[in-house]
PDB file of C-alpha atoms and ligand atoms in Angstrom:
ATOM      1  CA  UNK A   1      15.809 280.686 105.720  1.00 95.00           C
ATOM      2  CA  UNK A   2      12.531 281.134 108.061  1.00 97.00           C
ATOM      3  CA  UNK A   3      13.534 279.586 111.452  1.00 98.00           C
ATOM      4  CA  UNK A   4      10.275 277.286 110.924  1.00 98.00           C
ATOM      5  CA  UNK A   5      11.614 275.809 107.703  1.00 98.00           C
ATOM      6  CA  UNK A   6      15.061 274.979 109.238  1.00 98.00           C
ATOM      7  CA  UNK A   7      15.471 271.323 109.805  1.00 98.00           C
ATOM      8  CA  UNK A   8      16.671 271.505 113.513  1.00 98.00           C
ATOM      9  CA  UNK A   9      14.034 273.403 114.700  1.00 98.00           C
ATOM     10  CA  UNK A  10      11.768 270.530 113.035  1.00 98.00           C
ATOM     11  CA  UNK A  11      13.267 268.024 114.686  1.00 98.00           C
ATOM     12  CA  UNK A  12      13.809 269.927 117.873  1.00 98.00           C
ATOM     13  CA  UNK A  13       9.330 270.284 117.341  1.00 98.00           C
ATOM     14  CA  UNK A  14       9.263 266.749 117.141  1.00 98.00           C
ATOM     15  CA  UNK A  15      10.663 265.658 120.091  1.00 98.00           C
ATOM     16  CA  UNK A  16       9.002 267.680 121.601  1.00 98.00           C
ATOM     17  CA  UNK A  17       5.836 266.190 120.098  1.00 98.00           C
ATOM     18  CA  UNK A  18       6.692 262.724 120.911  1.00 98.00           C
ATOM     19  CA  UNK A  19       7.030 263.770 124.739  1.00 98.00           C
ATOM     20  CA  UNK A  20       3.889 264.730 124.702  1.00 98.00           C
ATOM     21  CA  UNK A  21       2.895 261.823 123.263  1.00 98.00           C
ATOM     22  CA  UNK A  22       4.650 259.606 126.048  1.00 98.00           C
ATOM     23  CA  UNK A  23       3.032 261.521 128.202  1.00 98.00           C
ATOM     24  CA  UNK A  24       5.566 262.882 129.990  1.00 98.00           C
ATOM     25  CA  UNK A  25       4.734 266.971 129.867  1.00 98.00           C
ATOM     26  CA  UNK A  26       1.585 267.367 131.944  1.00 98.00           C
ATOM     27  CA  UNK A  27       0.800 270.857 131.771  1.00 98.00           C
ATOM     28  CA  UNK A  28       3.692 272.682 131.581  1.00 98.00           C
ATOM     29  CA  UNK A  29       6.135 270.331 132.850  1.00 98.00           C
ATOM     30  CA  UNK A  30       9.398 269.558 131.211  1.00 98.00           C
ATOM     31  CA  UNK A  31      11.863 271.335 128.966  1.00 98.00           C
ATOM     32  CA  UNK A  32      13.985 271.313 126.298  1.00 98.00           C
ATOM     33  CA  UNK A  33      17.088 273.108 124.830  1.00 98.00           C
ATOM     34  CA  UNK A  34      19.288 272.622 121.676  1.00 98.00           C
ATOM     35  CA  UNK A  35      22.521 274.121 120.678  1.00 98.00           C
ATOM     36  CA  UNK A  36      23.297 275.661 117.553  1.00 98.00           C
ATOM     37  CA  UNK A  37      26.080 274.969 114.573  1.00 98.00           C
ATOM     38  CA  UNK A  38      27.201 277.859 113.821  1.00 98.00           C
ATOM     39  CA  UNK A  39      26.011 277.202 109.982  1.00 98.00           C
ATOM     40  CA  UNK A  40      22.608 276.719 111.666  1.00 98.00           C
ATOM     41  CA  UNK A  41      22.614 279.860 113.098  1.00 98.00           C
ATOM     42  CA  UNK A  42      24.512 281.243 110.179  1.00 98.00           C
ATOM     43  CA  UNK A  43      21.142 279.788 107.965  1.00 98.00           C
ATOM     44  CA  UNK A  44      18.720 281.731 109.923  1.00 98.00           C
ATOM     45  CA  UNK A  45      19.920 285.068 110.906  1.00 97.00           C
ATOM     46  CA  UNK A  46      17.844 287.281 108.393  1.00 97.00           C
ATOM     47  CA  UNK A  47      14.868 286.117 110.785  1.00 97.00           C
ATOM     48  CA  UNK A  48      16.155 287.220 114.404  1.00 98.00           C
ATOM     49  CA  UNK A  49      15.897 290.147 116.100  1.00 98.00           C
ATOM     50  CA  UNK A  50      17.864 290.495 119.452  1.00 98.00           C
ATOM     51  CA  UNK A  51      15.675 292.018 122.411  1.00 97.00           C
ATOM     52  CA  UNK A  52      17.447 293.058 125.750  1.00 97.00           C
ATOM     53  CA  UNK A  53      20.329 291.376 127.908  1.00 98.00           C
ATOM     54  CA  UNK A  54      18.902 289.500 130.628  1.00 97.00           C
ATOM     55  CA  UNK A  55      20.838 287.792 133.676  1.00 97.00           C
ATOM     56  CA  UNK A  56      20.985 283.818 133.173  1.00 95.00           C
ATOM     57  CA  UNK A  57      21.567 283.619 137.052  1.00 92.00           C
ATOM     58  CA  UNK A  58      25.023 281.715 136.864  1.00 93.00           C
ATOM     59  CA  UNK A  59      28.080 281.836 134.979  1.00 96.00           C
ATOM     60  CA  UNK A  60      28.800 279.740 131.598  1.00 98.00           C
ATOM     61  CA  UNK A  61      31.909 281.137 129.915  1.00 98.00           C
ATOM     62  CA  UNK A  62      32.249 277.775 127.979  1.00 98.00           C
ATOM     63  CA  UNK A  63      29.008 278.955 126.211  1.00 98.00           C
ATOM     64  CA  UNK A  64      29.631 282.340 125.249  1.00 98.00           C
ATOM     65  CA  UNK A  65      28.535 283.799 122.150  1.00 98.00           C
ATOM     66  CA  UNK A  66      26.645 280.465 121.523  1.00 98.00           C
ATOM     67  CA  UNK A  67      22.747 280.477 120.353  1.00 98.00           C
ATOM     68  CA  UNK A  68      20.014 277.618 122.324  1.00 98.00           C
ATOM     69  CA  UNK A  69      16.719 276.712 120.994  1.00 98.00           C
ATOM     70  CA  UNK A  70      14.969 276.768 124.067  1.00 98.00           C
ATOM     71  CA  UNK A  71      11.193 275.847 125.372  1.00 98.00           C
ATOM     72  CA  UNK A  72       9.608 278.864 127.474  1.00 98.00           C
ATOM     73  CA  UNK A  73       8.757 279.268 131.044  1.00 98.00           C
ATOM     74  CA  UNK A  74       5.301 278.318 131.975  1.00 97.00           C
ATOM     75  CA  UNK A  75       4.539 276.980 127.854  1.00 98.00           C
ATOM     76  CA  UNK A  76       3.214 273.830 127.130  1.00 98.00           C
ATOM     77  CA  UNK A  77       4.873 270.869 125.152  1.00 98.00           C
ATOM     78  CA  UNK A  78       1.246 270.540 124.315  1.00 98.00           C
ATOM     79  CA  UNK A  79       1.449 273.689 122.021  1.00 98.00           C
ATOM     80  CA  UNK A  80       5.072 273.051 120.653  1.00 98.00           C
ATOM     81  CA  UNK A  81       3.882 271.929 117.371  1.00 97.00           C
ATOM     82  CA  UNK A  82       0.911 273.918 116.963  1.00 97.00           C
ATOM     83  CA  UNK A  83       1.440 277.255 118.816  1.00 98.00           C
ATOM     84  CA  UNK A  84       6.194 277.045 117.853  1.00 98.00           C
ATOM     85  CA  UNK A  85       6.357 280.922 117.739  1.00 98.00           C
ATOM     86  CA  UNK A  86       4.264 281.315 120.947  1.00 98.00           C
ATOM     87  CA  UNK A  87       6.108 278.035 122.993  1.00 98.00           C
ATOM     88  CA  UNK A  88       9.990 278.439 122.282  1.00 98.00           C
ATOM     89  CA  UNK A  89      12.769 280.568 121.144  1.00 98.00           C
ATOM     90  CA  UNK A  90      16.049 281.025 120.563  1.00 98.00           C
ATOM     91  CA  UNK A  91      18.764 282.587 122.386  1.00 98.00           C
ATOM     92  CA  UNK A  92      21.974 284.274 122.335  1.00 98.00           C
ATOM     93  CA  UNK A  93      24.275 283.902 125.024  1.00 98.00           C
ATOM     94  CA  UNK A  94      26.873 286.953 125.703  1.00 98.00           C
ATOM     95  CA  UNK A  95      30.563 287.081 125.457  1.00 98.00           C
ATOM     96  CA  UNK A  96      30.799 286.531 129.008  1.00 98.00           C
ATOM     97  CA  UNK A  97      28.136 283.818 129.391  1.00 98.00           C
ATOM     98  CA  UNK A  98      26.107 285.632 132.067  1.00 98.00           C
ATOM     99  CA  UNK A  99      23.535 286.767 130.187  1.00 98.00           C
ATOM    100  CA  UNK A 100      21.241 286.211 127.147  1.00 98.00           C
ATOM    101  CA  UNK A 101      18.964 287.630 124.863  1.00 98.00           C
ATOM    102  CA  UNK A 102      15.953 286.105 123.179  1.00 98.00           C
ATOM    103  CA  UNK A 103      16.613 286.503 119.003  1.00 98.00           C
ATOM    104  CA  UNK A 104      13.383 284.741 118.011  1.00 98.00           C
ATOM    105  CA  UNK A 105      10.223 283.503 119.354  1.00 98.00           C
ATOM    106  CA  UNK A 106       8.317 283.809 122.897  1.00 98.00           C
ATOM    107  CA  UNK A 107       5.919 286.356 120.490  1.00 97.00           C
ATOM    108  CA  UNK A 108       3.697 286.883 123.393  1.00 97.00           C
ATOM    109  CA  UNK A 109       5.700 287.395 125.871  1.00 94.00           C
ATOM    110  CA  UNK A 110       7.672 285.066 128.694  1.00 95.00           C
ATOM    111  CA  UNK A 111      11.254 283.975 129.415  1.00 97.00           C
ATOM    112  CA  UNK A 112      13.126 280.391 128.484  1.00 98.00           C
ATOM    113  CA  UNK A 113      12.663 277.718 130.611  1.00 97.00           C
ATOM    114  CA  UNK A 114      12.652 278.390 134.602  1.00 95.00           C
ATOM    115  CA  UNK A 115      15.433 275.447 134.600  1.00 94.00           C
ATOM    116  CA  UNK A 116      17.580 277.390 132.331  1.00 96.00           C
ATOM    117  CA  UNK A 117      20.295 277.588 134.835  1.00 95.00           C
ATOM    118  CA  UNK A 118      20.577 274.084 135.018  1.00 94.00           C
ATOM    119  CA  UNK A 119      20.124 273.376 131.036  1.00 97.00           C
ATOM    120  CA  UNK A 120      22.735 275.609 130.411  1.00 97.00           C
ATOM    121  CA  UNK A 121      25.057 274.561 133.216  1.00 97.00           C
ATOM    122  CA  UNK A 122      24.592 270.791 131.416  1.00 98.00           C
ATOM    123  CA  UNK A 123      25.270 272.310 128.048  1.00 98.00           C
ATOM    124  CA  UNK A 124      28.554 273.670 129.308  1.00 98.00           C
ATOM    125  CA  UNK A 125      29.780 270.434 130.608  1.00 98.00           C
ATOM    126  CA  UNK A 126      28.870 268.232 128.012  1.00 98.00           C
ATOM    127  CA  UNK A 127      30.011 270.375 125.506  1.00 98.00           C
ATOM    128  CA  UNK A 128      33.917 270.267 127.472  1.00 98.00           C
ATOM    129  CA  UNK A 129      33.355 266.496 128.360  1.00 98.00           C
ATOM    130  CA  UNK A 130      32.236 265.206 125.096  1.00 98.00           C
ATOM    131  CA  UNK A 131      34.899 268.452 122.555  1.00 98.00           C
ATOM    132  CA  UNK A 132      31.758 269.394 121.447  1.00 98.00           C
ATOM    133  CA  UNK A 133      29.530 266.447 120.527  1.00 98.00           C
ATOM    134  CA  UNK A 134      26.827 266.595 122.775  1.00 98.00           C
ATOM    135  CA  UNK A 135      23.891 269.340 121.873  1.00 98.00           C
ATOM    136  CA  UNK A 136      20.875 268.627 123.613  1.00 98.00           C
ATOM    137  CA  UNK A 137      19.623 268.391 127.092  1.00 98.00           C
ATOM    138  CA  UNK A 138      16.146 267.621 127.750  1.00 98.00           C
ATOM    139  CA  UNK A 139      13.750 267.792 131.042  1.00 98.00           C
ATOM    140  CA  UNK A 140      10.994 265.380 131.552  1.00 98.00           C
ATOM    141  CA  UNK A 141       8.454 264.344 134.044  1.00 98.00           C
ATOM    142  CA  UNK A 142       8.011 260.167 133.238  1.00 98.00           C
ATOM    143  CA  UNK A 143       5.690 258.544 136.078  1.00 98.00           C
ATOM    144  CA  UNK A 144       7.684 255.409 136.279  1.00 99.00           C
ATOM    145  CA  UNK A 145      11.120 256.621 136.931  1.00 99.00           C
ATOM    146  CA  UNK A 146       9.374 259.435 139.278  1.00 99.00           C
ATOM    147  CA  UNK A 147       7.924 256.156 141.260  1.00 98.00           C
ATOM    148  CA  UNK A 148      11.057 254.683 141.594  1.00 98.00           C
ATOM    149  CA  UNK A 149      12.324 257.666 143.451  1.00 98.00           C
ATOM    150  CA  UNK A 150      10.193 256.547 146.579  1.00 98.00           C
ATOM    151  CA  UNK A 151      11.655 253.206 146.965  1.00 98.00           C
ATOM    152  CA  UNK A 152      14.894 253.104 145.650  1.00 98.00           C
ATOM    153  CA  UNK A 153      17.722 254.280 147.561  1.00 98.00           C
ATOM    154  CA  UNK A 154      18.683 257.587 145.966  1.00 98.00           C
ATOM    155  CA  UNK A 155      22.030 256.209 145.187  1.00 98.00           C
ATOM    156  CA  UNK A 156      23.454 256.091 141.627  1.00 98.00           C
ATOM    157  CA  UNK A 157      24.552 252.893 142.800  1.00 98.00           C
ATOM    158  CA  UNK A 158      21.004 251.315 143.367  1.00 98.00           C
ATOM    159  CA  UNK A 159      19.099 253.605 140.180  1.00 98.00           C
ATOM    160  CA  UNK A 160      21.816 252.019 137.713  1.00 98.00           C
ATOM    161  CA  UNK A 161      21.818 248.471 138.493  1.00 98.00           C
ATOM    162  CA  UNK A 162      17.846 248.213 139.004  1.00 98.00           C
ATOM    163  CA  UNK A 163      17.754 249.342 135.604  1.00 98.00           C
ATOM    164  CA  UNK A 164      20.332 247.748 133.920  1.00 98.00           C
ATOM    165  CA  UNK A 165      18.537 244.502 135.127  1.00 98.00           C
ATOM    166  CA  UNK A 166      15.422 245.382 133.638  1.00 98.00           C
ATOM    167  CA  UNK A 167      16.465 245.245 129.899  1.00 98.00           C
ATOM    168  CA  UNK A 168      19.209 243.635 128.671  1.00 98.00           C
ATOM    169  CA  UNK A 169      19.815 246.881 126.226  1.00 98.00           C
ATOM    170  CA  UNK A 170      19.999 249.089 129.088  1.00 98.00           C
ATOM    171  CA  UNK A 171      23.931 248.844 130.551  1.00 98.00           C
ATOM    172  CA  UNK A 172      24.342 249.367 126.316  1.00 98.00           C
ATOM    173  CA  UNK A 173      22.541 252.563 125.747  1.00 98.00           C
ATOM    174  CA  UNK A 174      23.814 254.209 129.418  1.00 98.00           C
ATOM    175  CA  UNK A 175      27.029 252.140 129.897  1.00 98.00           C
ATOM    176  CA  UNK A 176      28.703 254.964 132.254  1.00 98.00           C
ATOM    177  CA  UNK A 177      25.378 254.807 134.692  1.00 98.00           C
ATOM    178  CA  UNK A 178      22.979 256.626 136.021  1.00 98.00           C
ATOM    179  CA  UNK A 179      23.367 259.422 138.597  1.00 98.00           C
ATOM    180  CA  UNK A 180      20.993 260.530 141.074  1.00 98.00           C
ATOM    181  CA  UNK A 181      19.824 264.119 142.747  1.00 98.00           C
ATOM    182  CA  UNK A 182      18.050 263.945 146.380  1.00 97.00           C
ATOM    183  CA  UNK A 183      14.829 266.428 146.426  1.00 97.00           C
ATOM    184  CA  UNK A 184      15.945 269.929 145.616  1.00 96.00           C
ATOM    185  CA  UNK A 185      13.889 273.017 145.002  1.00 95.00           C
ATOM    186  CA  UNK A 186      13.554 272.907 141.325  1.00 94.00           C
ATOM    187  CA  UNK A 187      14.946 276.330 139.170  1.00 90.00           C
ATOM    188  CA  UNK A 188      17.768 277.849 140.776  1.00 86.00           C
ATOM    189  CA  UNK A 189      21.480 277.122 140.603  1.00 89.00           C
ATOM    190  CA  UNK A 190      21.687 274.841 143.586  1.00 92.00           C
ATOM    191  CA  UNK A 191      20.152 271.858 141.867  1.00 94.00           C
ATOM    192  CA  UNK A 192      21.627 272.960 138.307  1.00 94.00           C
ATOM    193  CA  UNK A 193      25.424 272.821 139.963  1.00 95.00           C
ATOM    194  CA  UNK A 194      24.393 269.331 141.396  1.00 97.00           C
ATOM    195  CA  UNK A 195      23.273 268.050 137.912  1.00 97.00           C
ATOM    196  CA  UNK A 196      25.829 269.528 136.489  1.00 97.00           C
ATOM    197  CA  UNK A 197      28.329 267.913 138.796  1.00 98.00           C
ATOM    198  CA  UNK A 198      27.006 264.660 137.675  1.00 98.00           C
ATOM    199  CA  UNK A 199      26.861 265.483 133.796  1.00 98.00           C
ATOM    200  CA  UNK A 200      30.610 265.252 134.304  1.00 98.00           C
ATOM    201  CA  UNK A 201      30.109 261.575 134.479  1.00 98.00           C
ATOM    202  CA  UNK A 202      27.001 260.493 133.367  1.00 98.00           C
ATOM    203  CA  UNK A 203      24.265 261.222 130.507  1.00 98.00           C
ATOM    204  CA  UNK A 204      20.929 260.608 132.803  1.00 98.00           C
ATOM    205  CA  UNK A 205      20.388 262.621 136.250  1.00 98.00           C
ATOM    206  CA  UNK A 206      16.976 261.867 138.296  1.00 98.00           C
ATOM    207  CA  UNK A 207      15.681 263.954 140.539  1.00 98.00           C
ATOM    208  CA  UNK A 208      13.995 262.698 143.177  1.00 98.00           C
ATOM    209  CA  UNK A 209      10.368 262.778 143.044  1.00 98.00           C
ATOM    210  CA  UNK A 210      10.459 264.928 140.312  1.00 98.00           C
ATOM    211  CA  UNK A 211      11.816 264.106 136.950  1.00 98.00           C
ATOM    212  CA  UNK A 212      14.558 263.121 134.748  1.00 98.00           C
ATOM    213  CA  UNK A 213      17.773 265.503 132.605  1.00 98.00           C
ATOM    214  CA  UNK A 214      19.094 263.742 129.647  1.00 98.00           C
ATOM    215  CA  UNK A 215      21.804 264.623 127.386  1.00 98.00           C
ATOM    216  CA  UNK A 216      23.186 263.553 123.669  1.00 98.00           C
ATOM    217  CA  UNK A 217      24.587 264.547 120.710  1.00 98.00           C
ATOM    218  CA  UNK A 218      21.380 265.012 118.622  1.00 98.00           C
ATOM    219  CA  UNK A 219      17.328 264.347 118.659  1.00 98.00           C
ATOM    220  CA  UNK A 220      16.850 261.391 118.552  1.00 98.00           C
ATOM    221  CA  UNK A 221      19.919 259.865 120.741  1.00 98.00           C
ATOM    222  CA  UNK A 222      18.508 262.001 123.787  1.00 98.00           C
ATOM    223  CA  UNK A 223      14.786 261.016 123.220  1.00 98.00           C
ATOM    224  CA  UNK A 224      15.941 257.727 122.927  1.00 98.00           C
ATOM    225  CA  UNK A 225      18.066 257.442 125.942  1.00 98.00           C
ATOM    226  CA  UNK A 226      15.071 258.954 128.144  1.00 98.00           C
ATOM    227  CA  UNK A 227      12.794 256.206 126.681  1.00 98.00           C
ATOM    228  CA  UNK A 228      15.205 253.449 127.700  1.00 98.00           C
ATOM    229  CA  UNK A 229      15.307 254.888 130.816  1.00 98.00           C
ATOM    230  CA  UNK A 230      11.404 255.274 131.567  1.00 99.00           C
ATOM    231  CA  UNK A 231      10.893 252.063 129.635  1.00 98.00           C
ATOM    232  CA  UNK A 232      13.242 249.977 131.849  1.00 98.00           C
ATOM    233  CA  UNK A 233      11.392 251.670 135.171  1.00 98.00           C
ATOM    234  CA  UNK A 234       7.812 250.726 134.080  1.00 98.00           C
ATOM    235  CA  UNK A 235       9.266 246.913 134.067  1.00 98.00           C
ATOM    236  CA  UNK A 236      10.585 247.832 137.045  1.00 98.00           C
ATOM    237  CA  UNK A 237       7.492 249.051 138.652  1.00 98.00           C
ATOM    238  CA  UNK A 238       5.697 246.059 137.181  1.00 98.00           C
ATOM    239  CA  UNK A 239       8.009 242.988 138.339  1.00 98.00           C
ATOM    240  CA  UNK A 240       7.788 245.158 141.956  1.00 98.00           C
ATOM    241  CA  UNK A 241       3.984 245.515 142.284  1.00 98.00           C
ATOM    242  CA  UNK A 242       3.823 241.597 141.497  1.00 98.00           C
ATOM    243  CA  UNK A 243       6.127 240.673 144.020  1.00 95.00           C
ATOM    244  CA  UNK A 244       9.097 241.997 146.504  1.00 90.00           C
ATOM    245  CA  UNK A 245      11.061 239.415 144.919  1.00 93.00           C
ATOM    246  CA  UNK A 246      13.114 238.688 141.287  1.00 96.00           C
ATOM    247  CA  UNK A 247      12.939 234.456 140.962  1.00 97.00           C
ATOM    248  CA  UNK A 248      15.829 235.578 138.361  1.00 97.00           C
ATOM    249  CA  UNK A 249      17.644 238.281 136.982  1.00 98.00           C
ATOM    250  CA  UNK A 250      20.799 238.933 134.909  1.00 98.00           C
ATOM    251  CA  UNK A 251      23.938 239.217 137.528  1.00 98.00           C
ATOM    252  CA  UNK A 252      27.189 240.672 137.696  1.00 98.00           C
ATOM    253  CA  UNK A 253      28.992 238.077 135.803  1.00 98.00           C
ATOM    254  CA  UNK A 254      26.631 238.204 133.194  1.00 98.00           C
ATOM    255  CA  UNK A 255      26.993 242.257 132.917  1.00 98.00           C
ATOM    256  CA  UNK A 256      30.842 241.201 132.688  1.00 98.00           C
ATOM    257  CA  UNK A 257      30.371 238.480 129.860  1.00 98.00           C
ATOM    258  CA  UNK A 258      27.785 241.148 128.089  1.00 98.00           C
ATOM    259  CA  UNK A 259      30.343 243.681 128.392  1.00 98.00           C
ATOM    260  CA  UNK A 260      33.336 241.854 126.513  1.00 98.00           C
ATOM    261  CA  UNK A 261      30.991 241.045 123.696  1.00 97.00           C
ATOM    262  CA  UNK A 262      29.527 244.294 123.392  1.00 98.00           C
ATOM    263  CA  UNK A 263      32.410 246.206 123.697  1.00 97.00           C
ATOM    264  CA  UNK A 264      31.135 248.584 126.902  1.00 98.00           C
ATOM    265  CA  UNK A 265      32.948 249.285 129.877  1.00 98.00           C
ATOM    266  CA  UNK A 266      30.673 248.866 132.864  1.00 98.00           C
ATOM    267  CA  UNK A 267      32.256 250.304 136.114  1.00 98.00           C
ATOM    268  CA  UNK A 268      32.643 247.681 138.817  1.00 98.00           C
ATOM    269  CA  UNK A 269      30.884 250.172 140.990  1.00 98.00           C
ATOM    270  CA  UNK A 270      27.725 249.216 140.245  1.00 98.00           C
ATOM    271  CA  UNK A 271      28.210 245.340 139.595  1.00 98.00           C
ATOM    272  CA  UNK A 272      27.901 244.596 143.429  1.00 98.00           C
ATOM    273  CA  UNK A 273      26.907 241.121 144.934  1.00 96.00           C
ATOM    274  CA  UNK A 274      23.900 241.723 146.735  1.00 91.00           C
ATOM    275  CA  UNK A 275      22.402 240.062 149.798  1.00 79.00           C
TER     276      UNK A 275
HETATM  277  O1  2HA B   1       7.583 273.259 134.656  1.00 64.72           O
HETATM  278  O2  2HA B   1       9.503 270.915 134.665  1.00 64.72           O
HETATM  279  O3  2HA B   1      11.190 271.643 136.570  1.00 64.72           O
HETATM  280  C1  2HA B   1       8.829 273.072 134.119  1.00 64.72           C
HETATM  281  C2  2HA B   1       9.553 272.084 134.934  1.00 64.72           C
HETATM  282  C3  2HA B   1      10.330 272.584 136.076  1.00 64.72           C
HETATM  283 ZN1   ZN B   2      10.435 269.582 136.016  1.00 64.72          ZN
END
C-alpha cells in the first residue's frame, strides 16, 4: 500500500489539520508523532526506503526496532495536508533505541521534530505504563492554557483543580490530573526527562509559557483530550478577566459525589479546601 493511502497516516493528517484549525500551530509550532502496529508497518513497507542512522540524543530501549510517524523540524502544520511528503515522515528506531533513520518522507530535506527527544521519551513511558495502549503524543501551542501559565501557580495541584472546575466533563476525560513543567529551554533532554517523569502519572504536561504534551491511545482520544484541556482554560480565562472572584463553583464534595457516579477515581490531592 502507498503510505498516503494507509488509513493512519490519514487520520494522523487530520489531526493535524484540525490543529491548525484551532489555531494552535502558528508557524511552525507544535508537533506530532504516532506509533506504528506492526501490521501497519507491515502494510506499507514496499514504499520505504531507510536513509542513514542518526543519534536521537537519549536512550529509549523500550522503543527499539519500533517505526513513528513523525512531523518535521521547522515544517508547518499548515502544509500537513497539502504539502504530507514534504511536512512528515516516518521513522525507524534501532535495536538499541539510540538512533533512527527516516524510511519515508521529509523529500526535501530536514529532520523529525526538534522535540523528538521528548516525544519519544513519552512514547516509551506510555507505552510501559499503559502494556502498550497508548500511541500518540502530540505538541501544541493553545493561547488559553499558555495564559494560564502566568497566573496560576505552576503546581499540578493548582492547573488540575482550576480546570476541573471549569467543566463539569473535565475531572472525567483527565481523572488522574494534570501535571505541570516550570520554563525550560524547549528541545533537549532536560525538559523531555521532566515530561517524561510526569507521563508516568498523568496524560497532559504544560509547559510553562509555552505549550501543552498530550498522550492517548489513538487520534481522536489525544485531540480530544487537548481540546478539553484548552476548552476548559478559555472559560477559565473568561470567568478571570470578568472578575478575581467565582460567586460559585463545583467543590470538593461535589468532585466526590461526581466521582462515585461516574465511576473515576479523583486523587484527594487535588480536592483541597481552599481559603
Ligand atoms: O516549533 O513547538 O517546541 C516546534 C515547537 C517546539
Ligand atoms: Zn512548542
Amino acid at each position: 500500500m502507498r503510505v498516503l493511502d494507509a488509513e493512519f497516516v490519514k487520520d494522523f493528517m487530520r489531526m493535524a489539520g484540525d490543529g491548525w484549525d484551532q489555531g494552535w500551530h502558528e508557524r511552525n509550532g507544535g508537533n506530532l508523532s504516532y506509533r506504528l502496529k506492526p501490521e501497519e508497518a507491515e502494510s506499507v513497507r514496499e514504499e520505504l526506503a531507510p536513509g542513514d542512522w542518526q543519534e536521537i540524543g537519549t536512550s529509549v530501549p523500550g522503543l527499539s526496532g519500533e517505526y513513528f510517524l513523525v512531523t518535521g523540524s521547522g515544517k508547518y502544520f499548515r502544509n500537513v495536508m497539502i504539502k504530507p511528503e514534504d511536512s512528515f515522515c516516518i521513522i525507524e528506531l534501532d535495536g538499541k533505541g539510540e538512533n533512527y533513520r527516516i524510511c519515508w518522507g521529509l523529500i526535501n530535506g530536514g529532520r523529525p521534530t526538534s522535540e523528538l527527544p521528548s516525544h519519544l521519551m513519552n512514547h516509551e513511558v506510555k507505552k510501559s505504563v499503559t502494556c502498550g495502549k497508548h500511541r500518540v503524543i502530540y505538541h501544541c501551542h493553545p493561547a488559553n492554557t499558555i495564559a494560564l501559565t502566568f497566573v496560576l501557580p505552576l503546581t499540578d495541584e493548582a492547573f488540575t483543580r482550576e480546570l476541573w472546575e471549569m467543566a463539569t466533563e473535565c475531572p472525567v476525560v483527565f481523572p488522574e490530573g494534570i501535571g505541570v513543567v516550570p520554563w525550560r529551554v524547549p528541545g533537549g533532554r532536560d525538559i523531555a526527562v521532566a515530561t517524561s517523569e510526569l507521563m508516568k502519572k498523568y496524560n497532559v504536561a504544560i509547559w510553562a509559557h509555552h505549550g501543552i504534551f498530550c498522550s492517548g491511545a489513538d487520534f481522536d482520544e489525544t485531540f480530544g483530550l487537548m481540546h478539553t484541556v484548552e476548552k476548559s482554560a478559555e472559560i477559565l480565562v473568561k470567568v478571570l478577566s470578568m472578575t478575581p472572584r467565582k460567586l460559585q463553583t463545583i467543590g470538593p464534595d461535589d468532585f466526590r459525589h461526581l466521582a462515585v457516579d461516574f465511576k473515576v477515581e479523583l486523587p484527594e490531592q487535588f480536592l483541597y479546601e481552599k481559603h
